[in-house]
XYZ file of C-alpha atoms in Angstrom:
139
model
C 0.000 0.000 0.000
C 1.363 3.406 -0.971
C 0.735 6.333 1.339
C 0.762 9.760 -0.229
C 1.541 12.678 2.036
C 0.522 16.054 0.741
C 1.057 19.451 2.235
C -1.685 21.987 2.884
C -0.460 24.011 -0.122
C -0.726 21.011 -2.449
C -4.244 20.297 -1.183
C -5.347 23.896 -1.864
C -3.765 23.841 -5.323
C -5.597 20.585 -6.103
C -8.920 21.889 -4.741
C -8.877 24.464 -7.559
C -9.511 21.661 -10.085
C -12.327 20.183 -8.010
C -14.179 23.494 -8.474
C -13.994 23.069 -12.249
C -14.993 19.406 -12.111
C -18.046 20.075 -9.933
C -18.935 23.528 -11.321
C -18.758 24.934 -7.778
C -18.571 28.671 -8.474
C -19.359 29.426 -4.804
C -16.249 27.493 -3.776
C -14.064 30.185 -5.326
C -14.152 32.119 -2.062
C -12.805 29.085 -0.173
C -9.870 28.541 -2.534
C -8.886 31.997 -3.805
C -7.993 35.127 -1.844
C -10.328 38.093 -2.379
C -7.383 40.147 -3.667
C -6.152 37.407 -6.028
C -3.610 38.494 -8.635
C -4.162 36.738 -11.973
C -1.158 37.245 -14.239
C -3.225 35.990 -17.218
C -6.570 37.678 -16.503
C -9.838 37.087 -18.300
C -10.501 40.169 -20.470
C -13.412 42.327 -19.389
C -13.998 40.973 -15.879
C -14.115 43.247 -12.842
C -11.400 41.461 -10.834
C -9.215 38.386 -10.794
C -11.534 36.502 -8.433
C -14.481 37.321 -10.717
C -12.366 35.918 -13.550
C -12.071 32.609 -11.675
C -15.858 32.558 -11.166
C -16.327 33.232 -14.882
C -13.942 30.451 -15.956
C -15.502 27.870 -13.633
C -18.987 28.901 -14.805
C -17.989 28.564 -18.459
C -16.614 25.073 -17.868
C -19.717 24.125 -15.837
C -22.118 25.438 -18.493
C -20.199 24.195 -21.529
C -18.955 20.753 -20.570
C -20.226 17.583 -18.930
C -18.208 14.820 -17.347
C -15.403 17.287 -16.644
C -12.393 15.664 -15.051
C -9.029 17.192 -14.261
C -6.100 14.894 -13.724
C -2.898 16.291 -12.264
C 0.002 15.035 -14.368
C 2.715 16.791 -12.362
C 2.649 18.724 -9.112
C 5.557 20.232 -7.225
C 5.671 22.496 -4.209
C 8.348 25.173 -4.350
C 9.602 27.647 -1.771
C 7.658 30.774 -0.899
C 4.240 29.098 -1.097
C 4.445 28.407 -4.844
C 3.020 25.247 -6.414
C 3.368 24.131 -10.039
C 0.613 21.962 -11.530
C 0.532 20.426 -14.987
C -2.930 18.991 -15.628
C -5.189 17.428 -18.213
C -8.909 18.088 -18.602
C -11.282 15.653 -20.286
C -14.975 16.364 -20.874
C -17.724 16.466 -23.472
C -18.577 19.841 -25.009
C -22.362 19.865 -24.488
C -23.098 23.569 -23.988
C -22.045 26.969 -25.250
C -18.760 28.040 -23.667
C -15.970 30.467 -24.454
C -17.821 31.613 -27.572
C -18.072 28.090 -28.971
C -21.495 26.575 -29.667
C -22.115 23.133 -28.174
C -20.622 20.426 -30.389
C -21.275 17.238 -28.430
C -17.635 16.273 -28.996
C -15.188 14.955 -26.440
C -12.206 17.134 -25.586
C -8.872 16.477 -23.940
C -6.300 19.189 -23.422
C -3.567 20.157 -20.996
C -2.688 23.216 -18.999
C -0.121 24.454 -16.531
C -0.775 26.574 -13.457
C 1.708 28.201 -11.141
C -0.019 29.347 -7.976
C 1.100 31.022 -4.780
C -0.655 29.946 -1.628
C -0.569 32.080 1.491
C -2.755 31.608 4.575
C -4.521 28.655 2.939
C -5.679 30.446 -0.226
C -4.385 31.003 -3.733
C -3.155 34.604 -3.834
C -1.459 34.609 -7.259
C -1.904 32.531 -10.386
C -0.175 32.151 -13.733
C -2.142 29.814 -16.017
C -1.759 28.537 -19.552
C -4.332 26.300 -21.235
C -4.006 24.563 -24.602
C -7.105 26.331 -25.942
C -6.062 25.894 -29.577
C -6.063 22.137 -29.024
C -9.517 22.298 -27.391
C -10.903 24.492 -30.175
C -9.568 22.154 -32.856
C -11.276 19.191 -31.179
C -14.594 21.055 -30.860
C -14.487 22.233 -34.481
C -13.261 18.952 -35.996
C -15.404 17.684 -38.861
């Protein structure tokens, strides 16, 4: 039997993906600091934390069977955590300007988050959106 020991920072970083998988927009306040700094912000949203609510809502409304799998996770000094992840789902609703296609998607992303006092205070995130778009638009 293998026992995995994770730190509080790793648990918070992983909880972020649970919000996407469950569509729990309300959980944003549990995971992210109110004064979150998003280094890759969603255009046109009022604040970084509102951007997280928007992204989770778009995934909730546009995809079913959403599952994030952490491919790599490493805790660094200063409260930083690096996550490389993969999302699988079926595109069943309108999301990110794309009409529902009914097609399965699988794409990766990388997040670098800083966790202080049990919440994500900073985030750098990159998603393979071109890969997702190509899968949704495939003929």
